[in-house]
Amino acid sequence: MVDIAERAARVLDGAAVAREIRSEVAPAVADFTARAGRPPGLGIVLVGNDPASEVYVGSKLKSAGEAGLRADLERLPATASLADLLAVVDRLNRSEVHDGILVQSPLPAAMGADAERQIFDAVRADKDVDGFHPINIGLLVQNRATLVACTPSGVIEMLERSKIAIAGTRAVVIGRSDIVGKPMALLLLHRHATVTICHSKTPNLPQVAAEADSLVAAIGRPGFVTRDFVKPGATVVDVGTTPISDRAIVERLFAPGSKRREAFERRGQLVVGDVHPEVAEVAGALSPVPGGVGPLTIALLLRNTLRAAQARLYP
Ligand code: NAP
């Protein structure tokens, strides 16, 4: 077992890339505000009090404020109906001051299995800063989308700005969700990687993954990707973020005395990626959790809100 400080792989510093993107967004936000007489506006909707969602929404509001955006939080109780939520989305769709709308996932189970999809469909496509609307997904398939899902876009920014080659390489994405795995695969494809998408029914997953020059893990299973999944020297991007409080998992992943183990001892909880820390011994470059993809997701949300605002001002 290795700690982050001991590992051999180059660390892909998502926080630094996110700062770079935010520094590019800031002057463009100021320019928009001067021209439009108002800042780009983001409406965030939070249903219920899921603790992780509270943290994510708090970070998004703070980052948006720091970037000079207008950011408004619309709260609904956990008991709200889908109709209540659709009414809020409808109001934001018609708002003149909100250019972007984000409905925080997950929605309460009581809203029904199809609620998330109905909300993705209901948000106006030109305000869909999450890039989840079917129109934006269709445009992504055709490689002409303006609003693309923030997490996969963040991964691309991290790879490109870290000078990791994509064109002509083999890429493997583990995970095929509509919000991470599929858009990730399309973005890599559009950059001329030869892309394989894996999922829970993929046979010989470690062997398939080990063909990758770039391996993206978006599964939600702590430490699932072990060294046998990784070709020596490959780039490994860890999208997974699973909060854990189970000591046995922490002990399986992190050595006694390591920073992450100490953090667990202090807090009794850790957010853990899909990639086992031992992968650092074989990978050429590796994005950590935390500090890898997470900060980029928020930076790309800010950029998407700016882009949505610009597209509304100069259609
Ligand atoms: P999801 O909707 O649950 O999808 C998970 C995917 O992983 C599915 O396609 C599933 O395959 C696949 N999978 C599950 N177990 C597997 C196994 N044993 N072998 C191979 N594939 C397996 O999750 P998601 O929304 O895409 O999110 C994935 C992870 O990324 C989560 O940890 C999430 O918290 C994290 N995430 C992080 C950020 C960020 O900002 N850092 C943003 C979004 C998501 P099937 O389709 O066959 O079931």
Coordinates of C-alpha atoms and ligand atoms in Angstrom, one line a residue:
M1 CA 0.0 0.0 0.0
V2 CA 1.3 3.5 -0.8
D3 CA 0.4 7.0 0.3
I4 CA -0.2 9.8 -2.1
A5 CA 3.2 11.3 -1.3
E6 CA 5.2 8.1 -1.9
R7 CA 3.7 7.3 -5.3
A8 CA 5.6 7.2 -8.5
A9 CA 2.9 8.4 -10.9
R10 CA 2.7 12.0 -11.9
V11 CA -0.2 13.6 -10.0
L12 CA -2.7 15.4 -12.2
D13 CA -3.5 18.5 -10.2
G14 CA -7.2 19.1 -10.9
A15 CA -7.3 22.0 -8.4
A16 CA -4.6 23.8 -10.3
V17 CA -6.3 23.3 -13.7
A18 CA -9.6 24.4 -12.1
R19 CA -7.9 27.6 -10.9
E20 CA -6.6 28.2 -14.4
I21 CA -10.1 27.8 -15.9
R22 CA -11.6 30.1 -13.2
S23 CA -9.0 32.8 -14.0
E24 CA -10.1 32.6 -17.7
V25 CA -13.8 32.8 -16.8
A26 CA -13.4 35.8 -14.5
P27 CA -12.6 38.5 -17.1
A28 CA -15.2 37.1 -19.5
V29 CA -17.8 37.4 -16.7
A30 CA -16.7 41.0 -16.1
D31 CA -17.0 41.7 -19.8
F32 CA -20.5 40.1 -20.0
T33 CA -21.6 42.0 -16.9
A34 CA -20.5 45.3 -18.4
R35 CA -22.2 44.7 -21.7
A36 CA -25.5 43.1 -20.4
G37 CA -25.8 45.3 -17.3
R38 CA -26.2 42.2 -15.2
P39 CA -24.0 39.3 -14.3
P40 CA -24.5 35.8 -15.8
G41 CA -27.1 34.1 -13.5
L42 CA -27.3 30.6 -12.2
G43 CA -30.3 29.1 -10.5
I44 CA -29.6 26.0 -8.3
V45 CA -32.4 23.9 -7.1
L46 CA -31.9 21.7 -4.0
V47 CA -34.6 19.3 -2.9
G48 CA -34.4 18.0 0.7
N49 CA -31.3 18.0 2.9
D50 CA -29.0 15.3 1.7
P51 CA -25.7 16.1 3.5
A52 CA -23.5 15.5 0.5
S53 CA -25.8 17.6 -1.7
E54 CA -25.7 20.4 0.8
V55 CA -21.9 20.4 0.6
Y56 CA -21.8 20.3 -3.2
V57 CA -24.4 23.0 -3.5
G58 CA -22.6 25.1 -1.0
S59 CA -19.3 24.8 -3.0
K60 CA -21.1 25.7 -6.2
L61 CA -22.7 28.8 -4.7
K62 CA -19.5 30.0 -3.2
S63 CA -17.5 29.4 -6.4
A64 CA -20.1 31.1 -8.5
G65 CA -20.1 34.1 -6.2
E66 CA -16.3 34.3 -6.3
A67 CA -16.5 34.2 -10.1
G68 CA -18.8 37.2 -10.2
L69 CA -21.9 35.3 -11.2
R70 CA -25.3 35.8 -9.7
A71 CA -26.2 32.5 -8.0
D72 CA -29.6 31.8 -6.4
L73 CA -30.5 28.8 -4.4
E74 CA -34.1 27.6 -4.6
R75 CA -34.9 25.1 -1.8
L76 CA -37.7 22.6 -1.7
P77 CA -38.5 20.3 1.2
A78 CA -37.8 16.6 0.9
T79 CA -41.6 16.1 0.8
A80 CA -42.0 18.2 -2.4
S81 CA -43.7 16.6 -5.3
L82 CA -42.3 16.3 -8.8
A83 CA -45.0 18.9 -9.8
D84 CA -43.6 21.3 -7.2
L85 CA -40.1 20.8 -8.7
L86 CA -41.3 21.2 -12.3
A87 CA -43.0 24.5 -11.3
V88 CA -39.7 25.8 -9.9
V89 CA -37.9 24.7 -13.1
D90 CA -40.6 26.4 -15.2
R91 CA -40.1 29.7 -13.3
L92 CA -36.3 29.5 -13.8
N93 CA -36.8 28.6 -17.5
R94 CA -38.8 31.9 -17.9
S95 CA -36.5 34.0 -15.7
E96 CA -34.7 36.8 -17.5
V97 CA -31.8 36.9 -15.0
H98 CA -31.0 33.2 -14.9
D99 CA -29.0 31.9 -17.8
G100 CA -28.2 28.5 -16.2
I101 CA -30.3 26.1 -14.2
L102 CA -28.9 23.2 -12.2
V103 CA -31.1 20.7 -10.3
Q104 CA -29.0 19.0 -7.7
S105 CA -29.0 15.1 -7.8
P106 CA -30.0 12.9 -6.3
L107 CA -33.7 13.7 -6.0
P108 CA -35.7 12.1 -3.2
A109 CA -36.7 8.6 -4.0
A110 CA -40.3 9.4 -3.3
M111 CA -40.4 11.6 -6.5
G112 CA -40.2 8.4 -8.5
A113 CA -37.7 6.5 -10.5
D114 CA -38.2 8.6 -13.6
A115 CA -38.1 12.0 -11.8
E116 CA -34.5 12.9 -12.7
R117 CA -35.1 12.2 -16.4
Q118 CA -38.2 14.3 -16.4
I119 CA -36.3 17.2 -14.9
F120 CA -33.4 16.8 -17.4
D121 CA -36.1 17.1 -20.1
A122 CA -37.8 20.1 -18.5
V123 CA -34.8 22.4 -18.1
R124 CA -34.6 24.6 -21.2
A125 CA -31.8 23.3 -23.4
D126 CA -30.1 26.7 -23.6
K127 CA -30.0 27.0 -19.8
D128 CA -29.0 23.4 -19.3
V129 CA -25.5 24.0 -17.7
D130 CA -25.3 20.4 -16.6
G131 CA -25.5 19.3 -20.3
F132 CA -28.0 16.6 -19.5
H133 CA -30.9 17.7 -21.8
P134 CA -31.5 15.3 -24.7
I135 CA -30.9 18.1 -27.2
N136 CA -27.5 18.8 -25.7
I137 CA -26.7 15.1 -25.6
G138 CA -27.6 14.9 -29.3
L139 CA -25.5 17.9 -30.1
L140 CA -22.6 16.2 -28.2
V141 CA -23.0 13.1 -30.3
Q142 CA -22.6 15.3 -33.4
N143 CA -19.6 17.1 -31.8
R144 CA -21.3 20.5 -31.9
A145 CA -22.5 21.1 -28.3
T146 CA -22.0 24.3 -26.4
L147 CA -23.2 22.9 -23.1
V148 CA -21.5 19.6 -22.2
A149 CA -21.6 17.7 -19.0
C150 CA -19.2 19.3 -16.5
T151 CA -17.4 16.3 -15.1
P152 CA -16.4 14.7 -18.4
S153 CA -15.5 18.1 -19.8
G154 CA -13.3 18.7 -16.7
V155 CA -11.5 15.4 -17.4
I156 CA -10.7 16.5 -20.9
E157 CA -9.5 19.9 -19.7
M158 CA -7.2 18.1 -17.2
L159 CA -5.8 15.8 -19.8
E160 CA -5.3 18.5 -22.4
R161 CA -3.8 21.1 -20.1
S162 CA -1.5 18.4 -18.6
K163 CA -0.3 17.7 -22.2
I164 CA -1.5 14.1 -22.1
A165 CA -2.0 12.9 -25.7
I166 CA -5.5 11.8 -26.6
A167 CA -5.5 11.6 -30.5
G168 CA -4.5 8.2 -31.8
T169 CA -4.4 6.6 -28.3
R170 CA -6.5 3.9 -26.8
A171 CA -8.9 5.1 -24.1
V172 CA -11.1 3.0 -21.9
V173 CA -14.0 4.4 -19.9
I174 CA -15.4 2.2 -17.1
G175 CA -19.0 3.3 -16.5
R176 CA -21.7 4.1 -19.0
S177 CA -24.0 6.5 -17.1
D178 CA -25.7 9.3 -19.1
I179 CA -24.1 11.9 -17.0
V180 CA -20.5 10.7 -16.9
G181 CA -19.5 7.6 -18.8
K182 CA -21.2 8.1 -22.1
P183 CA -20.4 11.8 -22.5
M184 CA -16.8 11.0 -21.4
A185 CA -16.5 8.4 -24.1
L186 CA -17.9 10.8 -26.8
L187 CA -15.5 13.6 -25.8
L188 CA -12.5 11.2 -26.1
L189 CA -13.9 9.9 -29.4
H190 CA -14.2 13.4 -30.8
R191 CA -10.5 14.0 -29.9
H192 CA -9.7 10.9 -31.9
A193 CA -9.0 8.3 -29.3
T194 CA -10.1 4.8 -30.0
V195 CA -12.6 4.3 -27.2
T196 CA -13.9 1.3 -25.4
I197 CA -16.8 1.7 -22.9
C198 CA -16.9 -0.9 -20.1
H199 CA -19.7 -1.6 -17.6
S200 CA -20.8 -4.2 -15.1
K201 CA -21.4 -6.8 -17.8
T202 CA -18.1 -6.5 -19.5
P203 CA -16.1 -9.8 -19.4
N204 CA -12.4 -9.7 -18.6
L205 CA -12.6 -6.1 -17.4
P206 CA -9.0 -5.9 -16.1
Q207 CA -7.6 -7.1 -19.4
V208 CA -9.7 -4.7 -21.4
A209 CA -8.8 -1.8 -19.1
A210 CA -5.1 -2.7 -19.4
E211 CA -5.2 -1.9 -23.1
A212 CA -5.8 1.7 -22.3
D213 CA -3.3 4.5 -22.7
S214 CA -5.9 6.6 -20.8
L215 CA -8.2 4.9 -18.4
V216 CA -11.2 6.7 -16.9
A217 CA -12.9 5.1 -13.9
A218 CA -16.5 6.4 -13.3
I219 CA -18.1 3.6 -11.3
G220 CA -18.6 4.5 -7.7
R221 CA -16.8 1.5 -6.1
P222 CA -14.0 2.4 -3.8
G223 CA -10.6 1.1 -4.9
F224 CA -12.1 -1.1 -7.6
V225 CA -9.4 -0.4 -10.2
T226 CA -6.3 -2.2 -9.0
R227 CA -2.9 -2.4 -10.6
D228 CA -3.9 -5.3 -12.9
F229 CA -6.3 -2.9 -14.7
V230 CA -3.5 -0.6 -15.7
K231 CA -0.9 -0.7 -18.4
P232 CA 2.4 0.5 -17.1
G233 CA 2.8 4.2 -17.8
A234 CA -0.9 4.7 -18.6
T235 CA -2.8 7.8 -17.5
V236 CA -5.6 7.0 -15.0
V237 CA -8.4 9.4 -14.2
D238 CA -10.4 8.7 -11.1
V239 CA -13.9 10.2 -11.3
G240 CA -15.3 8.1 -8.4
T241 CA -16.3 9.8 -5.2
T242 CA -17.8 7.5 -2.6
P243 CA -18.2 8.7 1.0
I244 CA -17.2 5.8 3.3
S245 CA -17.2 5.3 7.0
D246 CA -16.4 1.6 6.9
R247 CA -13.1 1.0 8.5
A248 CA -12.5 -2.3 6.7
I249 CA -12.6 -0.5 3.3
V250 CA -10.2 2.2 4.6
E251 CA -7.8 -0.4 5.9
R252 CA -7.9 -2.3 2.6
L253 CA -7.0 0.9 0.7
F254 CA -4.7 3.0 2.8
A255 CA -1.6 2.1 4.8
P256 CA -1.3 2.8 8.5
G257 CA 0.2 6.3 9.0
S258 CA -0.7 7.4 5.5
K259 CA -2.3 10.9 5.2
R260 CA -5.6 9.4 4.1
R261 CA -5.7 7.0 7.0
E262 CA -5.0 9.8 9.4
A263 CA -7.7 11.8 7.9
F264 CA -10.1 8.9 8.4
E265 CA -9.0 8.6 12.0
R266 CA -9.7 12.3 12.6
R267 CA -13.1 12.5 10.8
G268 CA -14.5 9.0 10.8
Q269 CA -15.3 9.4 7.2
L270 CA -13.5 9.7 3.8
V271 CA -14.4 10.3 0.2
V272 CA -12.7 7.6 -1.8
G273 CA -12.2 7.2 -5.5
D274 CA -12.6 4.1 -7.7
V275 CA -8.8 3.7 -8.1
H276 CA -6.8 1.7 -5.6
P277 CA -3.8 3.7 -4.4
E278 CA -1.5 0.9 -5.5
V279 CA -2.2 2.0 -9.1
A280 CA 0.3 4.9 -8.5
E281 CA 3.1 2.3 -8.7
V282 CA 2.2 1.4 -12.3
A283 CA 0.4 4.5 -13.8
G284 CA 2.4 7.2 -15.6
A285 CA -0.1 9.9 -14.4
L286 CA -3.0 9.7 -12.0
S287 CA -5.7 12.1 -10.8
P288 CA -6.2 11.9 -7.1
V289 CA -9.4 11.9 -5.0
P290 CA -9.8 14.5 -3.6
G291 CA -8.2 17.2 -5.6
G292 CA -8.6 15.7 -9.1
V293 CA -11.8 15.8 -11.1
G294 CA -14.0 17.3 -8.3
P295 CA -12.7 20.9 -8.5
L296 CA -12.9 20.8 -12.3
T297 CA -16.6 19.9 -12.3
I298 CA -17.3 23.2 -10.5
A299 CA -15.0 25.2 -12.8
L300 CA -16.8 23.8 -15.8
L301 CA -20.1 24.7 -14.3
L302 CA -19.0 28.3 -14.1
R303 CA -17.8 28.2 -17.7
N304 CA -21.0 26.6 -18.9
T305 CA -23.1 29.3 -17.1
L306 CA -20.9 32.0 -18.8
R307 CA -21.4 30.3 -22.2
A308 CA -25.1 30.0 -21.7
A309 CA -25.3 33.7 -20.8
Q310 CA -23.2 34.7 -23.8
A311 CA -25.3 32.6 -26.1
R312 CA -28.5 34.3 -24.8
L313 CA -27.0 37.8 -25.2
Y314 CA -25.5 37.2 -28.6
P315 CA -27.8 34.4 -30.1
Ligands
NAP1 P1 -23.8 5.5 -11.9 O1 -24.9 6.2 -12.7 O2 -24.1 4.7 -10.7 O3 -23.0 4.6 -13.0 C1 -22.0 3.7 -12.6 C2 -21.5 2.9 -13.7 O4 -20.5 2.1 -13.3 C3 -22.6 2.1 -14.4 O5 -22.4 2.2 -15.8 C4 -22.2 0.7 -14.0 O6 -22.5 -0.3 -14.9 C5 -20.7 0.8 -13.8 N1 -20.3 -0.2 -12.8 C6 -20.8 -0.4 -11.6 N2 -20.2 -1.5 -11.0 C7 -19.4 -2.0 -11.9 C8 -18.5 -3.1 -12.0 N3 -18.4 -3.9 -10.9 N4 -17.8 -3.3 -13.1 C9 -17.9 -2.5 -14.1 N5 -18.7 -1.4 -14.1 C10 -19.4 -1.2 -13.1 O7 -22.7 6.5 -11.5 P2 -22.3 7.9 -12.1 O8 -23.3 9.0 -11.9 O9 -21.8 7.7 -13.5 O10 -21.0 8.3 -11.2 C11 -19.9 7.4 -11.1 C12 -19.0 7.9 -10.0 O11 -18.5 9.2 -10.3 C13 -19.6 8.0 -8.6 O12 -18.7 7.6 -7.6 C14 -20.0 9.4 -8.5 O13 -20.1 9.9 -7.2 C15 -18.8 10.0 -9.2 N6 -19.0 11.4 -9.8 C16 -18.1 12.3 -9.4 C17 -18.2 13.6 -9.9 C18 -17.2 14.6 -9.6 O14 -17.5 15.8 -9.7 N7 -16.0 14.2 -9.2 C19 -19.3 13.9 -10.7 C20 -20.2 13.0 -11.1 C21 -20.1 11.7 -10.6 P3 -23.9 -0.7 -15.4 O15 -24.4 0.4 -16.4 O16 -23.7 -2.0 -16.1 O17 -24.8 -0.8 -14.2

